[in-house]
Structure formats: C-alpha cells, structure tokens
Coordinates of C-alpha atoms and ligand atoms in Angstrom, one line a residue:
Chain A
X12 CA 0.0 0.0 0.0
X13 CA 1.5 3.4 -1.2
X14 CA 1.9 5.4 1.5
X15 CA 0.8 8.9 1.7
X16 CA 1.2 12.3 3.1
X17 CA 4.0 12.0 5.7
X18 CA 4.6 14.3 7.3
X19 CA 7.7 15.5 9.0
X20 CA 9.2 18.2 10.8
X21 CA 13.2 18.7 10.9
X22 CA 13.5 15.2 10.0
X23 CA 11.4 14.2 12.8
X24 CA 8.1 12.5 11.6
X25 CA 5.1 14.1 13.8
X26 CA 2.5 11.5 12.5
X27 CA 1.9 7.9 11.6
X28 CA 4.3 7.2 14.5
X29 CA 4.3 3.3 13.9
X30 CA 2.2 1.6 11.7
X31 CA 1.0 4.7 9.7
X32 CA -0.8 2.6 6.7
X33 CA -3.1 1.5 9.0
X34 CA -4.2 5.1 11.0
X35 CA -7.5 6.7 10.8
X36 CA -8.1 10.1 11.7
X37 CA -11.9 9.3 12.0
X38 CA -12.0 8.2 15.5
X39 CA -8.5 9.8 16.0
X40 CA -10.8 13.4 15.3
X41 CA -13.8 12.3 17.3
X42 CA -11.6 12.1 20.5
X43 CA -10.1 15.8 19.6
X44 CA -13.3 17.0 18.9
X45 CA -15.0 16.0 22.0
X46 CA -12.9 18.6 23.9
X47 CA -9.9 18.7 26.4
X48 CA -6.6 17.4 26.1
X49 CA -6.3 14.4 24.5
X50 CA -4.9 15.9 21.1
X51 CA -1.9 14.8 20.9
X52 CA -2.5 11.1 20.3
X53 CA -0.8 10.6 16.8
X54 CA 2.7 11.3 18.7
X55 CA 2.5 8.0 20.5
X56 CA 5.7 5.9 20.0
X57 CA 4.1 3.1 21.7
X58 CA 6.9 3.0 24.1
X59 CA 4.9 1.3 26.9
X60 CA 6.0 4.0 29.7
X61 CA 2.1 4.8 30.5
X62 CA 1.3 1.1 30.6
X63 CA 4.5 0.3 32.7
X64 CA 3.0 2.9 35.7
X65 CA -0.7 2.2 35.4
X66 CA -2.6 1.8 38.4
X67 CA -5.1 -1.0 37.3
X68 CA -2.9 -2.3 34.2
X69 CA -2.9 -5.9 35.8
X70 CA -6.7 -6.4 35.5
X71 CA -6.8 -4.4 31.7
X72 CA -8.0 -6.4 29.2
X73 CA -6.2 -3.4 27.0
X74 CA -3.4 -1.2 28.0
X75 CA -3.4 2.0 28.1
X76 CA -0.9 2.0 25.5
X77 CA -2.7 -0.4 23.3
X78 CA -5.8 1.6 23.9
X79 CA -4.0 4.4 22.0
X80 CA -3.1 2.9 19.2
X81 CA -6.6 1.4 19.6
X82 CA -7.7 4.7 18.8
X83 CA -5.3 5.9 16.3
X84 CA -6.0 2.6 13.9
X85 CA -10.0 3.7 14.4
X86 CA -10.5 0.4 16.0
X87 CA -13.4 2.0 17.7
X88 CA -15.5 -1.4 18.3
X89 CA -12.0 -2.9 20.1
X90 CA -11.8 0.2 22.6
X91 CA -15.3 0.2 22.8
X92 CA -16.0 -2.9 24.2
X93 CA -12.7 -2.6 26.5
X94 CA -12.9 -2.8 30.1
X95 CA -9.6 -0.4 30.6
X96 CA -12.2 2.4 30.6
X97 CA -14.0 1.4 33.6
X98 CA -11.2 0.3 35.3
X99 CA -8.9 3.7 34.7
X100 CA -9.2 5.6 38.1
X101 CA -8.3 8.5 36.0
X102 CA -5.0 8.9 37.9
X103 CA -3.0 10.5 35.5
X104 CA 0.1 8.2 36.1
X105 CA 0.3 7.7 32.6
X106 CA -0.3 11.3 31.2
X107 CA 2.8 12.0 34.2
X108 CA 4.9 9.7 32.6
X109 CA 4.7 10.0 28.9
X110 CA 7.6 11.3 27.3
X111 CA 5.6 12.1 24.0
X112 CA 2.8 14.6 25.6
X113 CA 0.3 12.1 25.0
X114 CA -2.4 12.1 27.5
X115 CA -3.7 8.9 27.9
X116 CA -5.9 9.2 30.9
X117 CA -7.8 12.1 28.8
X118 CA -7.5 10.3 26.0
X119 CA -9.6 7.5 27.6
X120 CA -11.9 10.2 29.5
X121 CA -12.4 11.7 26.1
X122 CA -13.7 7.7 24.8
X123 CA -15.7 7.2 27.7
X124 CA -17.5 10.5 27.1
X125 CA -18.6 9.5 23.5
X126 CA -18.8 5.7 24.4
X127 CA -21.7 6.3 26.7
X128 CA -23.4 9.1 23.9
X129 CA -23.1 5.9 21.9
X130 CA -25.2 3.8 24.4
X131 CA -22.2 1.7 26.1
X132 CA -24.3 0.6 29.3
X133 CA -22.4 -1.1 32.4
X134 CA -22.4 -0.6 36.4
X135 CA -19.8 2.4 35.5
X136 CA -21.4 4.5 33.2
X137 CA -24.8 4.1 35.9
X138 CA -22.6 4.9 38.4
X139 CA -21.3 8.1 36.3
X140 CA -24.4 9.1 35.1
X141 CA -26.3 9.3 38.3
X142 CA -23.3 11.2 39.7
X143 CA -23.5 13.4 37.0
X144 CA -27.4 13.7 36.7
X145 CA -27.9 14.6 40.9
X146 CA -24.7 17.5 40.7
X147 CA -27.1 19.0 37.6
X148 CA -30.3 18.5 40.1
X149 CA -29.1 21.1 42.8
X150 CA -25.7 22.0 42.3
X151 CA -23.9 20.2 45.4
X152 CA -24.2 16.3 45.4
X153 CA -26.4 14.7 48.3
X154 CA -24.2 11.1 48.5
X155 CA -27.3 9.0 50.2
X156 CA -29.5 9.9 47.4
X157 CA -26.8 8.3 45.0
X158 CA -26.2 5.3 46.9
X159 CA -29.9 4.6 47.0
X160 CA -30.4 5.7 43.2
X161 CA -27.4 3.6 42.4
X162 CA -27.8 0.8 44.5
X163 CA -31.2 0.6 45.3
X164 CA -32.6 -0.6 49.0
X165 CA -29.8 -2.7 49.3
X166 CA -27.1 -0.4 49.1
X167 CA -28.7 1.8 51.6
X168 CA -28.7 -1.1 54.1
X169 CA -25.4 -2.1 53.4
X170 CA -24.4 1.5 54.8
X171 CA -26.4 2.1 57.2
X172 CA -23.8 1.5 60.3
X173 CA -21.8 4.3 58.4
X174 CA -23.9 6.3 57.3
X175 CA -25.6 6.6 61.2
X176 CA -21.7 7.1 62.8
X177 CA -21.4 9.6 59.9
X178 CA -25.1 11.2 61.0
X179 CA -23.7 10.7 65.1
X180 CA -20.5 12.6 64.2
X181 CA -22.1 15.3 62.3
X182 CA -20.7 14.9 59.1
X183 CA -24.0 13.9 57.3
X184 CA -27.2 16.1 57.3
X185 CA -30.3 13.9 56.5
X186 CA -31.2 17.0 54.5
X187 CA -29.3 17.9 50.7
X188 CA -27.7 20.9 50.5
X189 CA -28.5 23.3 47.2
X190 CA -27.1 25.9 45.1
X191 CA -29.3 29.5 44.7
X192 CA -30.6 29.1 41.4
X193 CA -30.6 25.1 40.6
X194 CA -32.9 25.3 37.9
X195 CA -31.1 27.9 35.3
X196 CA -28.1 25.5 36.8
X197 CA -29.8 22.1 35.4
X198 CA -30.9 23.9 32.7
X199 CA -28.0 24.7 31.2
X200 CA -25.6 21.8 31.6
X201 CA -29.1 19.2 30.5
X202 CA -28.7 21.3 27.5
X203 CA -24.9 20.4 26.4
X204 CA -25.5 16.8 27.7
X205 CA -28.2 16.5 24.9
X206 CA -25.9 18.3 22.1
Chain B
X23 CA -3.5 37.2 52.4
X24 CA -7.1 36.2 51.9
X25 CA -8.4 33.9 49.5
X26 CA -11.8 33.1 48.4
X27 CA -12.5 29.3 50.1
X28 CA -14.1 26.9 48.7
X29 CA -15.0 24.2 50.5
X30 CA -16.6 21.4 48.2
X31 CA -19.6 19.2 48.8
X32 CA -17.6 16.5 50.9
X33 CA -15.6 19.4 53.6
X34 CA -19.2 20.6 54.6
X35 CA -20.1 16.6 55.2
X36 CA -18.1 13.4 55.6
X37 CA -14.8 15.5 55.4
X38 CA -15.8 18.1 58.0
X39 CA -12.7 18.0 60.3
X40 CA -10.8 18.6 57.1
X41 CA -12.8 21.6 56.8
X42 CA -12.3 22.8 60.4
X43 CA -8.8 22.6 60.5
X44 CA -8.3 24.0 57.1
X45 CA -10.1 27.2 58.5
X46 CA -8.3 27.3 62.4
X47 CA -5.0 26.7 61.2
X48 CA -5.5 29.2 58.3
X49 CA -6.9 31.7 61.1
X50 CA -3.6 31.0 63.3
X51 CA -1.1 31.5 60.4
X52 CA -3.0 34.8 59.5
X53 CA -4.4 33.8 56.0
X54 CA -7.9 34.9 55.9
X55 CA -10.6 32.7 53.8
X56 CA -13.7 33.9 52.7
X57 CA -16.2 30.7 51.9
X58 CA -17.0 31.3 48.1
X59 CA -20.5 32.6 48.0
X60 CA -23.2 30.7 45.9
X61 CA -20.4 27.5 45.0
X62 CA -21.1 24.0 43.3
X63 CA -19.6 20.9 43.0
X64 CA -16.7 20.6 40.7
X65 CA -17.7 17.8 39.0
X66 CA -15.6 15.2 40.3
X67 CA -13.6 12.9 38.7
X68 CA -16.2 11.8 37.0
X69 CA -18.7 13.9 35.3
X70 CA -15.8 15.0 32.6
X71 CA -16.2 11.0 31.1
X72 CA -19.9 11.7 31.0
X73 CA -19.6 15.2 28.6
X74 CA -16.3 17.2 28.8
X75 CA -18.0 20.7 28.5
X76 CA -20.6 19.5 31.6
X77 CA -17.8 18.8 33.1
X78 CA -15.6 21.8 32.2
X79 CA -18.3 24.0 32.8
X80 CA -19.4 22.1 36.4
X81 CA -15.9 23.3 37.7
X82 CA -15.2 26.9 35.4
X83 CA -18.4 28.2 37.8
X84 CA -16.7 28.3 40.7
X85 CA -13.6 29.7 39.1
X86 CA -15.6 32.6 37.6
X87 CA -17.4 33.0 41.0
X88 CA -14.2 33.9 42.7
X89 CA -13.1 35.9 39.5
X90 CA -15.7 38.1 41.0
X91 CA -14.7 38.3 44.0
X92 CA -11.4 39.3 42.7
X93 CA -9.8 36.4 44.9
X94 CA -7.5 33.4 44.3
X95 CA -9.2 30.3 44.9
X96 CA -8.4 28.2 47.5
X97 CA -8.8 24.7 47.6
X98 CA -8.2 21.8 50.2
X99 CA -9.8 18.9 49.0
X100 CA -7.7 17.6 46.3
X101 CA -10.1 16.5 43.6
X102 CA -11.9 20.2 43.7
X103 CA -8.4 22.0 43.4
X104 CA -6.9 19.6 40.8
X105 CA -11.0 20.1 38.5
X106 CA -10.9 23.7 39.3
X107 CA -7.1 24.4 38.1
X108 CA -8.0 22.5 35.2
X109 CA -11.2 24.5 34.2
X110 CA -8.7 27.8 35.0
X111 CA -6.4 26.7 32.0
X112 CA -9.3 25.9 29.6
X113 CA -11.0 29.2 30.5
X114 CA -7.5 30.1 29.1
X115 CA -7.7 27.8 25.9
X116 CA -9.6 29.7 22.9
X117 CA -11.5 26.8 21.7
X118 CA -12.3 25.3 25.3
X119 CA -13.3 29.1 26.9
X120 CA -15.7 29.8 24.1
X121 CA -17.5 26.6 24.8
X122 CA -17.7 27.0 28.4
X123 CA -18.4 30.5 28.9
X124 CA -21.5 29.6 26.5
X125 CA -22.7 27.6 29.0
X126 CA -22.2 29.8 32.0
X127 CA -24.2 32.5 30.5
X128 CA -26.5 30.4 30.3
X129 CA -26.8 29.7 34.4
X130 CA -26.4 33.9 34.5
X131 CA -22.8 33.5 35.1
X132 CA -20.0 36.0 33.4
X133 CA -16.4 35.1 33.2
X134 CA -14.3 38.3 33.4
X135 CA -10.8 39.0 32.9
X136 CA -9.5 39.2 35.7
X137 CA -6.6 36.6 36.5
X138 CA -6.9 34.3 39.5
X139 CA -4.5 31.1 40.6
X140 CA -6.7 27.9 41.9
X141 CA -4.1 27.0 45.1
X142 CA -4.3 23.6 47.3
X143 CA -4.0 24.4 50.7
X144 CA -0.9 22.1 50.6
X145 CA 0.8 24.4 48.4
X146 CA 0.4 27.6 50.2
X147 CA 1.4 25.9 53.7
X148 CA 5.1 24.9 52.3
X149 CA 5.7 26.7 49.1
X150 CA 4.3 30.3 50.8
X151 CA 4.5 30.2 54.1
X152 CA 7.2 29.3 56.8
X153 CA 5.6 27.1 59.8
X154 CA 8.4 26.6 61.5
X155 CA 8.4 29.7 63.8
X156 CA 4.8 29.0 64.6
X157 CA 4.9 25.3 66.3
X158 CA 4.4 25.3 70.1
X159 CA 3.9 21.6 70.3
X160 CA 6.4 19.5 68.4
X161 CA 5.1 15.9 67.4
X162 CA 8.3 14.4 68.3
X163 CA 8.4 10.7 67.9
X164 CA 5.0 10.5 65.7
X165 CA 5.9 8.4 62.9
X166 CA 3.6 9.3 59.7
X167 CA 3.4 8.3 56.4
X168 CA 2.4 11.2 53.6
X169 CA 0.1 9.8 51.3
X170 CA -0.5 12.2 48.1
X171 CA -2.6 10.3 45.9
X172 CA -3.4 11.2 42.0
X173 CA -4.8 14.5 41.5
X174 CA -2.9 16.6 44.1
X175 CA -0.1 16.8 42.0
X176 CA -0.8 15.4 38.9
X177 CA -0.8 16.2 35.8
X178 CA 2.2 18.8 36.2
X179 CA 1.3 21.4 34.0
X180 CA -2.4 21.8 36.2
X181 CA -0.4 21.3 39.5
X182 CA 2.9 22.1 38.8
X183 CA 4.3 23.2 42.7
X184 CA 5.9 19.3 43.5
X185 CA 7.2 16.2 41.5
X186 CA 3.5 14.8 40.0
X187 CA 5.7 11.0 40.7
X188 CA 7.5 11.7 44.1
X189 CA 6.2 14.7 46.1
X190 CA 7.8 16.0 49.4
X191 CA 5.7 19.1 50.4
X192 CA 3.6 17.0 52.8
X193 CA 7.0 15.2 54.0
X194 CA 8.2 18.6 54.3
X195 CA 5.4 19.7 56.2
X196 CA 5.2 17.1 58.9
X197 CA 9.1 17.3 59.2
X198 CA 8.8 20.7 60.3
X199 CA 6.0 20.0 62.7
X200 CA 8.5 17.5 64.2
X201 CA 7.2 14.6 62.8
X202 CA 9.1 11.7 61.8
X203 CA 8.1 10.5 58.0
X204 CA 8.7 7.1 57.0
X205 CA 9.8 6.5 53.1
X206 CA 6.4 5.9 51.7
X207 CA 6.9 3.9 48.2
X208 CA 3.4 4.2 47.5
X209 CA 2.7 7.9 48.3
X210 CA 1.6 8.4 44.4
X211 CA -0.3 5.4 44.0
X212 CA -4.0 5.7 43.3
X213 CA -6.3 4.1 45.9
X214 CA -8.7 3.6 43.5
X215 CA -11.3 6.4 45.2
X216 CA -13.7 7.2 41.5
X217 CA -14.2 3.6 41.3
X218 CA -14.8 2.8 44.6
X219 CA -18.8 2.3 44.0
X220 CA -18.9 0.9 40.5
X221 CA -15.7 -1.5 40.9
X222 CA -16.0 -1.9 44.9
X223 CA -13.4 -5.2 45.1
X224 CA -10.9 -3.8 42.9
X225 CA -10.9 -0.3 45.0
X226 CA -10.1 -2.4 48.2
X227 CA -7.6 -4.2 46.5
X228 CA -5.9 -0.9 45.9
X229 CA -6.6 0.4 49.1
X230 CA -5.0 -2.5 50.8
X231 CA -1.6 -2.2 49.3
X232 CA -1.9 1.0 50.5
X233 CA -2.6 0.3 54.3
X234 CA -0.6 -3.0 54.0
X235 CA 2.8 -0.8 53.3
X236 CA 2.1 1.8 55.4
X237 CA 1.6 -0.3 58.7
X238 CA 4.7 -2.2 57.6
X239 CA 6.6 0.7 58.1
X240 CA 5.6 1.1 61.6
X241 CA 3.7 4.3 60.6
X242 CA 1.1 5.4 63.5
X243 CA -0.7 7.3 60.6
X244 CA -1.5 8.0 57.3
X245 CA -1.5 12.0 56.6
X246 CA -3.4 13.3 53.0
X247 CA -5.2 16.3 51.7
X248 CA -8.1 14.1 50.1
X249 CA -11.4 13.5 51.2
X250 CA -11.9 10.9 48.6
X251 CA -8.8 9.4 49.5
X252 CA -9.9 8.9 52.9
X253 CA -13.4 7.7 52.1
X254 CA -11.4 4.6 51.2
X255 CA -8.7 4.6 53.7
X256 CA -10.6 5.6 56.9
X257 CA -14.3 5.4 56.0
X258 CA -13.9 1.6 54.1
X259 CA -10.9 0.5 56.4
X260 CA -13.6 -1.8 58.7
X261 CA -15.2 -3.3 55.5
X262 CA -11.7 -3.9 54.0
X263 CA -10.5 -5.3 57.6
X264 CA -13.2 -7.8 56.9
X265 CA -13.0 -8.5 53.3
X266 CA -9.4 -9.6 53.6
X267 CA -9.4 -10.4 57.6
X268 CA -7.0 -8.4 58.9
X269 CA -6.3 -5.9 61.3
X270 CA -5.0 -2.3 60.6
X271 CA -6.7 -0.1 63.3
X272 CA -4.9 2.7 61.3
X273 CA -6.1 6.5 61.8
X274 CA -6.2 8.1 59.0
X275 CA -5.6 12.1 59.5
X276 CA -5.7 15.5 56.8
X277 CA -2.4 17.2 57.4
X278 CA -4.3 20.5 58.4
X279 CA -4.9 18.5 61.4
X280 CA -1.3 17.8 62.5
X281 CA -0.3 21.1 61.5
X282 CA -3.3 22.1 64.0
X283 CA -1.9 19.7 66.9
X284 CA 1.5 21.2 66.4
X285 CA 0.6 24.7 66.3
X286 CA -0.8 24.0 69.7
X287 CA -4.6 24.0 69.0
X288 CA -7.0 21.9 71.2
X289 CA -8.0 18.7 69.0
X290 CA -11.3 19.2 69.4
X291 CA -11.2 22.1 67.5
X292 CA -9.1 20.3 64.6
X293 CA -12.0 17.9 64.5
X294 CA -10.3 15.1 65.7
X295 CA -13.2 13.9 67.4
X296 CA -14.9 13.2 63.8
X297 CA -13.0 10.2 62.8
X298 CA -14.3 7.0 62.1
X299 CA -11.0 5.2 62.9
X300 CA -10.4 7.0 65.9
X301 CA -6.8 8.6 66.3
X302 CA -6.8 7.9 70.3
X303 CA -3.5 6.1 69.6
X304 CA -1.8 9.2 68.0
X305 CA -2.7 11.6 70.6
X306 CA -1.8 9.2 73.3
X307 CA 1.3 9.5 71.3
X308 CA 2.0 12.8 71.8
X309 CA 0.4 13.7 75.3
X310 CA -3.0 14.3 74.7
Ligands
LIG418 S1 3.9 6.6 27.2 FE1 3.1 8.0 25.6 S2 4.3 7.6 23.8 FE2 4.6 5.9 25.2 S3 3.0 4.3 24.6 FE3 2.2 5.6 26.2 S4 1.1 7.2 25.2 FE4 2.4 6.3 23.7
LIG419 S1 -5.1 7.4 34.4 FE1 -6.0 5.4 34.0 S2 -4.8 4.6 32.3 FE2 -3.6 6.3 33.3 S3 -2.3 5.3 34.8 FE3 -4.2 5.9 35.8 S4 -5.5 4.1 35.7 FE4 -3.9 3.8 34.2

C-alpha cells in the first residue's frame, strides 16, 4: 500500500508514529473534537512507559498503551468494548509519565465521554451518570441519594452503620444541600448533555 | 492574604474536620478565607467521562465566581483543586473558553478577565508560608506516612508546585512539625477512590496495598489532603478489615490536622473527634 502524506518536521516525523498505513483520523478526530486534552495522540511511539505505571494495568484487558493505538488505527468497536475504561481511576500516572505529551488518561476520559453518547451501558457509566445527573439537580451532590439511586434498597442497608456514625459525628445532614438558582443551573448543563 | 475558600460538597459533610482545620490553622497563620458565596460541586472525577464541556463548565463556575470576587481560589480537597485548576487553564484555551463561557451565560454567570491562581491548601502551607516559627507543640516521635494520591499533583502542568511522581511538600510539612516521616513507596499510588462504588473489590484491593505498606513501616498514621482518599482509607478500612481479615486499626488524618496539633490548637477544634477510625492512639502518642 502506497503510502501517503508524511509528514515530517526537521527530520522528525510528527504523524503515523508506527504503523502509519493502518491510521485513521476518523475516531482519532472524534476524541479531539469531544474537547480537552487528549490531542496529541498521533505522537505516541508506543513506548509502553504509560502502561509500565498504570494503576489498574494488571486487571486491563487493553493497556493504556494499546488503547492508543486502539484509537489511532480507528478500531473503535475494540476500545469500545474494553474494560480499561472502567477500570482507569483517572489517575494520571500515565499522562505524568509519557515522554511524547500524549495524555492517555484524557484520552480515555475523552472515549468514555462518546462511548456512553453511543449507548455503552455497564455498572460504571450508571454509576457516572447518576453522579452526574444529581450534581445537575441542585448543584452540590447529596451522596445517600446516590447510593440509594445507584444501589437501590440494598445499598442503603449495606451503609447504614456508616452512614448513622457519619449522621452521630455530624458529618452527614439527613437533608441535601442546594445551590441559589438550581434550575437555570440544570438547565443549562441538560442542554450540552443532549448536544 | 485572603483567598476566596471553597469548600466542596464533601468538607461541609463526611470530610468536615478537614474543613475545620483547614479554617483554624489558616486563622492561626493569619491567612484569611472567605467561603466562596453561591459554590457547586466541581464535578468530580467523573462527570468530565460523561460530557467534557458539563464537566468543564461544572468546575469553570466556581472559578468565575471567585473571579468576581477578585480572589484566588483556595482549595483543600484535592479532587476540587486539581477540577478547578483544570477549568482555569481551559478558560484560558480559545477553543475550550468559548464553549464553556457559552454555558455559564447560560446559568447567568459572566467570566471576566480578571486573573486568578486555583491554590491547594498544601501548596500555600510549604511553598508560601514558613511554619516553623509557629509550632508550640512539636510531634516528636510521631511516625507518619504522607500519602499524596493522583490528583494533588498530577498532571504537572495543572499542578505544577511538587514532582507529579514523588512529592515531598507533605513530607516537608510534617518534618517541620517535628514529625518523623517514614519513606512511603506508595505515596503516588492511586487508591482507586472514582471507582470505589462501581468496581468496589478492585478499589479495596488498591486500598489495601496501600494500608498493607504503610503499617509495615511502623507508621502510626496515614496523613493526605483528600477527602476521597480517605473515604477509602478511613471510611472503608472496617469493610476492608473484613473482606481480607485483617487488622490495621490505622487512623487516618488530613495534614491540616497535625499542623493544627502542632501549632498548639485543642484537638477538638481540629475535629479530631470526627474520625471514624479513631486517632486515640496518636494523641496518646503525643500527650494528649
Ligand atoms: S507513554 Fe506516551 S508515547 Fe509511550 S506508549 Fe504511552 S502514550 Fe504512547
Ligand atoms: S489514568 Fe487510567 S490509564 Fe492512566 S495510569 Fe491511571 S488508571 Fe492507568
């Protein structure tokens, strides 16, 4: 296959870093486009470094690193279905490490973002969404409400010696707490989550 | 020096000794902190894998709120300092501001101009401050471990005031309070604190290594500047005690607090008497 379009900068090639026949700037664009820092992903060198420090790599079905070029061949469906995005504590490790700029750990916030627009469904994105959804009801998160809208009944029991030496100590009102204005606050952010 | 303070949605709950001593110590070392009127959660470490902009735009409200107020912000919690550092340098991104001040509007909130820093408490205790003239009651022969966690220092260019792999402000801190620090491998590790709900077993797991290394080095506490981190540490510590049948009986304190002890404030009004593992055995320690 002919290969087109290098491109290099003083002798140093900025893209197609290791197998450039088979890159796709498709899915490579849809993580740039969906916002923050996770541009510079056609630097990787696939080094490893980022996988070598990774907090949860030993339980990865996909390393960080893979995960990368995951995304830079457009193998959406692959890094789709990996469980590396549930299991990233989003602890920047690897973005620390990385001696190309590549930011893996935004990289991979950046997937899980348009994974669950996509309808990827698991215990995390619940867990994510209901996070997300409660912050956007009032403005300050109220955590009983999303253990109980999480975990149901069962959750709630499970906590309940905590949560009454949390109540005995002072540190949890049984009422949530609330921002001025919630509802231009919900308003707005329901708005982008729908865009 | 004042700062605008904001305090987050766990320092007003389960974190709420962090949130007393963050203020008394403050007060002691004459840095005033004005609670940020009108503030919402950051977002977490979460709600940026939902929608970036929601996200962005969770934590830039804040930042413009203390924009107004024409104040740095200060945070201690280390997940609301590292979110709203972040939204401060896309408010300064042209592509990223555009989007997100969009959205403010939209809640009725204007960004300005006007330059603020997002501090940790952390930071401004060693990098701005000297404590050493102000201790009255040296913690000699209390043997801590300083546990940093992920988004305290990490990624350097939000952060950018200690190493992002092996941080010594915290060491630094406790030294000078007369502490003795014990070489803490694992001070950078993650403890697994966003996943602890959805992927409960491998958070322990994480957690465990922690205590595991930290009792091993004879340490009579852990010392962080995380809530989150000490959900898992302190708050879990029975459940993982269970899980794996062990024994750590560890307390688990925010270094505001042994700042506080040092600087010769009661523990009561640190909040000491809020933990969950209680810290009896560290102010036996010292005399209390
Ligand atoms: S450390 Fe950076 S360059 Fe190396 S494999 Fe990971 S992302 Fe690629
Ligand atoms: S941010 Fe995620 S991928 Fe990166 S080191 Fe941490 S757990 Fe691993």
């Amino acid at each position: 296959m002919a290969v087109k379009n290098k491109k290099f900068l003083f002798g140093l090639k900025v893209d197609r870093q290791l197998d450039g026949d088979k890159m796709n700037r498709e899915f490579l664009d849809k993580v740039i486009a969906e916002g923050g820092e996770g541009a510079a992903i056609a630097a990787c060198m696939q080094c490893g470094t980022c996988s070598g420090g990774c907090t949860n790599i030993d339980l990865m079905d996909m390393s960080p690193r893979t995960l990368v070029l995951m995304v830079q061949r457009g193998e959406w469906e692959k890094v789709l279905k990996s469980n590396a995005l549930w299991l990233c504590t989003s602890c920047y490790i690897c973005t620390s490490r990385c001696p190309r700029g590549v930011r893996p750990a935004d990289v991979i916030e950046a997937v899980k973002a348009i994974g669950i627009r996509q309808g990827v469904e698991n215990d995390s994105t619940k867990f994510n969404q209901i996070f997300v959804e409660l912050v956007e009801k009032r403005g300050i998160l109220f955590e009983p409400e999303l253990m109980q809208k999480y975990g149901g009944l069962q959750a709630m029991l499970a906590q309940a010696k905590l949560g009454i030496q949390l109540t005995l100590k002072g540190k949890m009102s049984p009422l949530p707490a609330k921002i001025k204005d919630p509802k231009k606050f919900s308003e707005a952010l329901e708005k982008v989550g729908k865009q | 020096m004042k700062y605008s303070y904001y305090p987050g949605c766990s320092l007003h709950t389960t974190a709420k000794e962090f949130d007393m001593s963050t203020k008394v110590v403050m007060t002691e070392l004459g840095i005033e902190l004005k609670e940020l009127h009108d503030w919402s959660c950051c977002g977490g470490s979460v709600a940026a894998g939902v929608s970036h902009d929601v996200g962005m735009a969770m934590a830039a409200r804040n930042v413009a709120l203390a924009q107004k107020e024409n104040l740095d912000l200060l945070a201690s919690c280390s997940g609301c300092y590292n979110k709203s550092a972040r939204a401060l340098k896309a408010l300064d991104t042209e592509a990223e501001k555009e989007r997100i001040t969009a959205i403010l509007s939209e809640m009725g909130i204007s960004v300005s101009d006007c330059n603020i820093r997002v501090r940790n408490v952390v930071d401004v205790l060693a990098n701005d401050l000297d404590i050493s003239p102000h201790i009255k009651k040296p913690l000699t022969g209390l043997k801590v471990a300083c546990y940093y966690g992920c988004l305290l220092t990490r990624p350097a260019d939000i952060t950018g005031w200690d190493s992002p792999v092996f941080p010594m402000s915290m060491d630094k801190l406790a030294q000078a309070c007369g502490a003795e620090v014990v070489d803490f491998r694992s001070k950078t590790k993650c403890c697994g604190g966003p996943i602890l709900v959805s992927k409960q077993e491998v958070a322990f797991e994480l957690t465990k290594k922690l205590l595991d290394e930290a009792k091993s080095l004879g340490a009579d506490c852990i010392v962080l500047a995380c809530p989150l981190c000490s959900t898992n540490l302190e708050l879990r510590q029975p459940d993982i005690e269970k899980n794996y049948n062990v024994s750590y009986n560890l307390p688990i304190l925010y270094i505001t607090e042994i700042i506080g002890l040092a600087l010769g404030i009661k523990p009561g009004k640190l909040g000491l008497n809020k933990h969950i593992v209680s810290p009896k055995t560290v102010l036996n320690k010292l005399g209390f």
